[in-house]
Tab-separated table of C-alpha atoms in Angstrom:
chain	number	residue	atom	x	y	z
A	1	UNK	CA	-40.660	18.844	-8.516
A	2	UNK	CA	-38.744	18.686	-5.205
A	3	UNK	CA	-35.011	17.862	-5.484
A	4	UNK	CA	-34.491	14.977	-3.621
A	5	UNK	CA	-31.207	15.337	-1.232
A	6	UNK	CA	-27.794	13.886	-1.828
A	7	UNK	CA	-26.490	10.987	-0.377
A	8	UNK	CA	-23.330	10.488	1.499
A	9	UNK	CA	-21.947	7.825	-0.278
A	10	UNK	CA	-18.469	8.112	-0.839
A	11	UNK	CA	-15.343	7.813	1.814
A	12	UNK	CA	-12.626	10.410	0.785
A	13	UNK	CA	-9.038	9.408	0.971
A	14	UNK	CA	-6.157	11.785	1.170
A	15	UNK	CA	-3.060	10.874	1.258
A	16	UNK	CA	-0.518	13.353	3.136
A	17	UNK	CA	2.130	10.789	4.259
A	18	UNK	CA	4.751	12.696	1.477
A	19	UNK	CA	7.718	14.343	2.722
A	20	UNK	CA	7.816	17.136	-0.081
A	21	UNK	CA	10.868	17.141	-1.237
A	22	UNK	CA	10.851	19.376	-4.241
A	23	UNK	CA	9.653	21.943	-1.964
A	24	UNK	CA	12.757	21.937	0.035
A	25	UNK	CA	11.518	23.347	3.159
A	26	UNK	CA	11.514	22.415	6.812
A	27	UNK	CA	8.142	21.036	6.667
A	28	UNK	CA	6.380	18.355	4.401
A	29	UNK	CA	4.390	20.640	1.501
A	30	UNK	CA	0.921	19.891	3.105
A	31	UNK	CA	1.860	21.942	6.000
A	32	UNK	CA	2.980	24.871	4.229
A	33	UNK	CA	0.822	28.228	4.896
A	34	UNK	CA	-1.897	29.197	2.616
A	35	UNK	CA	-4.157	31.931	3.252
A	36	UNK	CA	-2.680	32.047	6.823
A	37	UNK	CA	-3.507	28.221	7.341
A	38	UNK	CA	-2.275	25.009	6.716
A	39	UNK	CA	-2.709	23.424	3.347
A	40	UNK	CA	-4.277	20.471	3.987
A	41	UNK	CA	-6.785	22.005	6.121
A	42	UNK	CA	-8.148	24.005	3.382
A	43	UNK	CA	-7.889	20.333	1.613
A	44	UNK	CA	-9.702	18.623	4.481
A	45	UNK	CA	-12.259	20.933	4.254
A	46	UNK	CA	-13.347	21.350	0.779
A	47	UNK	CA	-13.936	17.323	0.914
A	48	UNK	CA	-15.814	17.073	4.118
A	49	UNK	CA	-18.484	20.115	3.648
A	50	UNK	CA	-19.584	18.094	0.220
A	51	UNK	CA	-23.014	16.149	0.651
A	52	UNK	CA	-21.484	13.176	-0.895
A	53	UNK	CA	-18.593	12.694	1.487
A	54	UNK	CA	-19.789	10.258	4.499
A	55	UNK	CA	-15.962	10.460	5.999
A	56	UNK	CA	-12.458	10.564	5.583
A	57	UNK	CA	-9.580	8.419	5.689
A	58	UNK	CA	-6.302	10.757	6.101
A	59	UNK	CA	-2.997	8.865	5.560
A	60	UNK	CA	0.107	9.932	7.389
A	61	UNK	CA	3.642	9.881	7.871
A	62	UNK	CA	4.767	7.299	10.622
A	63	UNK	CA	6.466	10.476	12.365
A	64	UNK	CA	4.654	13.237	11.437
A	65	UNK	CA	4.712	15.606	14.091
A	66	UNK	CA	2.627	18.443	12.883
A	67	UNK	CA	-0.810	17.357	12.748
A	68	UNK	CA	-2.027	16.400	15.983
A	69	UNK	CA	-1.057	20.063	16.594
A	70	UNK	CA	-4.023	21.130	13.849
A	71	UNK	CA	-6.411	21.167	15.749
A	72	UNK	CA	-8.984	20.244	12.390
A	73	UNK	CA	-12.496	19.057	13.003
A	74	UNK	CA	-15.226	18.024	11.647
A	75	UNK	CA	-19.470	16.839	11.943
A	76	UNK	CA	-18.116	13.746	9.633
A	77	UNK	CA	-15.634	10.487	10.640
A	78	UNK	CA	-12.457	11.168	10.053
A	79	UNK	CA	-10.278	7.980	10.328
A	80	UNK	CA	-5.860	8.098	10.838
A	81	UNK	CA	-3.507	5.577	9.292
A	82	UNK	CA	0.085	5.140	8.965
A	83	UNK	CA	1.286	5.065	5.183
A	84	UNK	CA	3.560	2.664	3.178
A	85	UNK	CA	6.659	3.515	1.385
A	86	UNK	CA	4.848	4.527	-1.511
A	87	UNK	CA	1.249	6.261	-2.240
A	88	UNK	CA	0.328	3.196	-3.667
A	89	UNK	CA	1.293	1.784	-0.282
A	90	UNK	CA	-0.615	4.460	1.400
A	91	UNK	CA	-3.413	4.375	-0.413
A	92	UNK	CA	-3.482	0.663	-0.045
A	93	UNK	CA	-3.706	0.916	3.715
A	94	UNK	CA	-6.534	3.119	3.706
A	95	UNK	CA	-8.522	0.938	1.455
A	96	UNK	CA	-7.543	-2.195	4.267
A	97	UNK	CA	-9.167	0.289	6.610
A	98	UNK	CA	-12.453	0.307	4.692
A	99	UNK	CA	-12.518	-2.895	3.581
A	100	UNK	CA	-13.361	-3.570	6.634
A	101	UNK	CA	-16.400	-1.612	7.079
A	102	UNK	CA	-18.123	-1.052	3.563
A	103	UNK	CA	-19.021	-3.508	0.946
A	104	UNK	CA	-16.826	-3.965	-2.273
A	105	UNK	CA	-18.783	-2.337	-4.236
A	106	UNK	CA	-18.492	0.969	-2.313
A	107	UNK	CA	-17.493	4.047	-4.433
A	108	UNK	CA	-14.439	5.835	-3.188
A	109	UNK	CA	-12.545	9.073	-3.793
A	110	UNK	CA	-8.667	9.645	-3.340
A	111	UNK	CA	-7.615	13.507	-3.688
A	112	UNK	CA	-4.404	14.820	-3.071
A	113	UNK	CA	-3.373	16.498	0.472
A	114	UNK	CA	-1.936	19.232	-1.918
A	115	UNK	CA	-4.782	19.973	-4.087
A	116	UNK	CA	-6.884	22.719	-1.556
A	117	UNK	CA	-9.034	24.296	-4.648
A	118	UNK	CA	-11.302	21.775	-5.446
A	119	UNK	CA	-14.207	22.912	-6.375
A	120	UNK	CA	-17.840	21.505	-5.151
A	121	UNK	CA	-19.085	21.359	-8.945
A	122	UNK	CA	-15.811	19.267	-9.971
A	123	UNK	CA	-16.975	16.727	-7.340
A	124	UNK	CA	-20.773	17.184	-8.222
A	125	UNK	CA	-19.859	15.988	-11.555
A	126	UNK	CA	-17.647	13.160	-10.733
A	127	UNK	CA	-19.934	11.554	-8.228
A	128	UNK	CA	-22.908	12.031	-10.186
A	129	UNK	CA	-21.268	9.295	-13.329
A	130	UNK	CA	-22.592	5.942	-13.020
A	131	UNK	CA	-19.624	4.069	-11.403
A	132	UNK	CA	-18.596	1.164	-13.698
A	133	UNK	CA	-15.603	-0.914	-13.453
A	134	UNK	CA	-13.287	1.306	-15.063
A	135	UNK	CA	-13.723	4.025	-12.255
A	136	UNK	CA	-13.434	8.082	-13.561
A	137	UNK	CA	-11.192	10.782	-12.790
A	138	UNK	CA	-10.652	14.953	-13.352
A	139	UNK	CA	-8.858	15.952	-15.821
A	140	UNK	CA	-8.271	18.959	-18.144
A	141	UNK	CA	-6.922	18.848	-21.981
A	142	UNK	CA	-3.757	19.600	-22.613
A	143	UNK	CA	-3.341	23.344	-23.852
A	144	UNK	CA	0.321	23.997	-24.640
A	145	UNK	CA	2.662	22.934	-26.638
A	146	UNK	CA	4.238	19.879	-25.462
A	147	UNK	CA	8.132	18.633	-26.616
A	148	UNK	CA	9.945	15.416	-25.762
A	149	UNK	CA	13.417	15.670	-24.796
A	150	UNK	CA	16.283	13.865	-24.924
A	151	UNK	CA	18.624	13.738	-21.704
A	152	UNK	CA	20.814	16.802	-22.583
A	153	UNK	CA	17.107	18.846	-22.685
A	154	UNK	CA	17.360	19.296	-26.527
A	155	UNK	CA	14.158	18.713	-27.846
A	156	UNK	CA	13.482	15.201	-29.692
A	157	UNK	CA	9.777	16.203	-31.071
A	158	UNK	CA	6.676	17.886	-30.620
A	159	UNK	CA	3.669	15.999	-29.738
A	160	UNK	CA	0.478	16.390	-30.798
A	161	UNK	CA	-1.685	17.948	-28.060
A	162	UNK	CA	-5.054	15.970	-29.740
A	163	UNK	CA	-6.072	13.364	-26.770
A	164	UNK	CA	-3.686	14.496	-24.420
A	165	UNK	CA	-4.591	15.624	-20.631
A	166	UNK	CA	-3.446	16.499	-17.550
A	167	UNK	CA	-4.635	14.331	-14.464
A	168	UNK	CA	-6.270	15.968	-11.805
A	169	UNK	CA	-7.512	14.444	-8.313
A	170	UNK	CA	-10.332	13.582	-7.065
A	171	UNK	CA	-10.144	9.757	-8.947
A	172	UNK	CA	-13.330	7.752	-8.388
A	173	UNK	CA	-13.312	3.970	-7.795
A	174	UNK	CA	-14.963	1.213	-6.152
A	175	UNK	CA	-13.803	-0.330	-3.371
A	176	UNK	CA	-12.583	-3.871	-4.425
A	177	UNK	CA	-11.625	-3.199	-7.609
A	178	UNK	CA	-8.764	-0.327	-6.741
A	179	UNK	CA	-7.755	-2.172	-3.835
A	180	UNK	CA	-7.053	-5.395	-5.803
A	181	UNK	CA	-5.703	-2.898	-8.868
A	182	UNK	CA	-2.972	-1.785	-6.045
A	183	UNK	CA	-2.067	-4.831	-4.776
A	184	UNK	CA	-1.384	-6.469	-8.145
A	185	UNK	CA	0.788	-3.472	-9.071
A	186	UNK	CA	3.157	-3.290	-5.299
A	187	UNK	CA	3.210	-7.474	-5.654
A	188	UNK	CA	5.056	-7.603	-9.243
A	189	UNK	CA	6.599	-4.229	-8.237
A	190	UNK	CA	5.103	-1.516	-10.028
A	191	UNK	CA	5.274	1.652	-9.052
A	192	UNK	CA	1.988	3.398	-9.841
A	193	UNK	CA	2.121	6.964	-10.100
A	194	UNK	CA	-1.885	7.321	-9.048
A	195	UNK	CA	-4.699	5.504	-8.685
A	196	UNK	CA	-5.841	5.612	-12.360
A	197	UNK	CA	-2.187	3.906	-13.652
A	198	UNK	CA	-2.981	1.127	-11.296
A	199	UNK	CA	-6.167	0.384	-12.495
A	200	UNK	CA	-4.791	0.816	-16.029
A	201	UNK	CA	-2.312	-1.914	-15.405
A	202	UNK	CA	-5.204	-4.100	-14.560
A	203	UNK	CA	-6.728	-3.703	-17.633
A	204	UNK	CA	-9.378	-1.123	-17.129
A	205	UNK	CA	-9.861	2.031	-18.794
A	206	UNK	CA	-10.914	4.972	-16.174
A	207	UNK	CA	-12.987	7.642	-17.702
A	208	UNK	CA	-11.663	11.628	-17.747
A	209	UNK	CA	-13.992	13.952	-16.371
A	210	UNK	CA	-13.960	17.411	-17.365
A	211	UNK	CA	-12.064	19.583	-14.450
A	212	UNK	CA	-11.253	23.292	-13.805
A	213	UNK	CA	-7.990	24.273	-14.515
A	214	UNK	CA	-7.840	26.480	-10.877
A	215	UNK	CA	-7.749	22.642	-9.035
A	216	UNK	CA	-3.849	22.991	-9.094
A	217	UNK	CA	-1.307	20.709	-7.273
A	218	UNK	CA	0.831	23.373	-4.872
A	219	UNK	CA	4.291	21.074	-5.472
A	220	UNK	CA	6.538	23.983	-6.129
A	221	UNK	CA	7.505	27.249	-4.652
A	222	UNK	CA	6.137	29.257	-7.274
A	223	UNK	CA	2.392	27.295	-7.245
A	224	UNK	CA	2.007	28.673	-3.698
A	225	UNK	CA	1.441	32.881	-4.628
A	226	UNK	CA	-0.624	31.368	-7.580
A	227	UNK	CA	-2.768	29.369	-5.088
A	228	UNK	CA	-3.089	32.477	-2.922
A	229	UNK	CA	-4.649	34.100	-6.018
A	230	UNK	CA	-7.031	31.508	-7.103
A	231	UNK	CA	-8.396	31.037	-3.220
A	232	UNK	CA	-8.702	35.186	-2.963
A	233	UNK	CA	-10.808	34.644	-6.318
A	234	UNK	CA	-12.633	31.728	-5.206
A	235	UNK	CA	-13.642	33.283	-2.171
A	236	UNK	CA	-14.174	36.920	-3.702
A	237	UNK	CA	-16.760	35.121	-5.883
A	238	UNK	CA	-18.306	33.108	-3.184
A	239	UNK	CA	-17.299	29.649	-5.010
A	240	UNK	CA	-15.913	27.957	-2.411
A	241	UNK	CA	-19.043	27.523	-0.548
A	242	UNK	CA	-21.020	26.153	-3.627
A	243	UNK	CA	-21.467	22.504	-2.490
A	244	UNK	CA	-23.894	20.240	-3.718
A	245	UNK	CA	-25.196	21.914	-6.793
A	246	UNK	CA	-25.572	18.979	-8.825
């Protein structure tokens, strides 16, 4: 039997128009050094080797000044936007983009500008679902102990872990439906917290997708040296350049 080869079928979004603030540094979080190069680079790249990804929609920051000095390319498109006051507002004005261009229908992927260890089998598996209405996402149970607290920190209870998980990017939609998802939420002013909540609010129910646990969000200080580790591993073990295995 000869495999028969992927399609590129899905536009990538990434939305890097964040400022970073918890990072408290001179430069938005994307731009921090990893491995000796940028973060979203590493980002950029993990997205636009897979066979799935046809392009790339980056959103920015109306005066971001450090990425026309990045000198990144790539064999795929790779669109610019300005984004909104919000990610929802971002992500929103990528989707305008592509609305555009590709039918409702299309199947799109939004991954964070700080996530730069995805892995080509977390994507394999995404794309390969059947996209339904209700879209899919990454995600990985939740493994410790989680408490509620009250506003002084004292803990209120302990939660059952059963059902619980922690979200994970890339989230997989189609076209129409997250863009009208988004605009409901910014017109009676929500403020969705990713793309999944959104579509949630519109009365879908996105399906998890098993994820590895090494696909971290660098939003701290400390998740940098632990992202250094996980890339040197990656890399030791050849991962990285696993695309397409599905």
């Amino acid at each position: 039997m000869v495999d028969r080869p992927l399609i590129a079928d899905h536009w990538a979004i990434v939305p890097a128009a964040g400022v970073g603030a918890r990072m408290g540094g001179e430069r938005p979080k994307q731009y921090l050094s990893l491995a000796g190069r940028p973060i979203l680079l590493h980002t950029l790249e993990r997205l636009a080797r897979h066979p799935r990804v046809a392009g790339l929609v980056l959103v920015l920051h109306a005066d971001d000044t450090h990425w026309p000095r990045q000198g990144f390319s790539c064999a795929k498109p790779l669109h610019h936007v300005v984004g909104g006051a919000s990610r929802a507002a971002s992500v929103l004005v990528a989707l305008d983009l592509l609305a555009g261009q590709l039918p409702a229908d299309a199947p799109l992927l939004v991954h964070d500008a700080v996530r730069p260890l995805l892995h080509a089998s977390d994507l394999d598996r995404l794309c390969a679902l059947p996209l339904d209405d209700h879209g899919c996402l990454l995600a990985t149970p939740v493994a410790d102990t989680v408490k509620r607290a009250d506003t002084d920190g004292r803990v209120l209870a302990t939660l059952a872990r059963e059902g619980l998980y922690t979200v994970q990017t890339p989230q997989r939609f189609r076209l129409g439906l997250l863009r009208g998802a988004l605009q409901a939420a910014l017109a009676s002013g929500q403020a969705p917290g990713d793309e999944a909540q959104a579509v949630e609010l519109a009365g879908f129910g996105p399906r998890l997708v098993p994820g590895r646990r090494d696909n971290i969000k660098i939003t701290t200080p400390q998740d940098l040296p632990l992202a250094e580790c996980l890339l040197a591993a990656q890399s030791a073990g050849g991962e990285h350049d696993d695309v397409g295995a599905a």
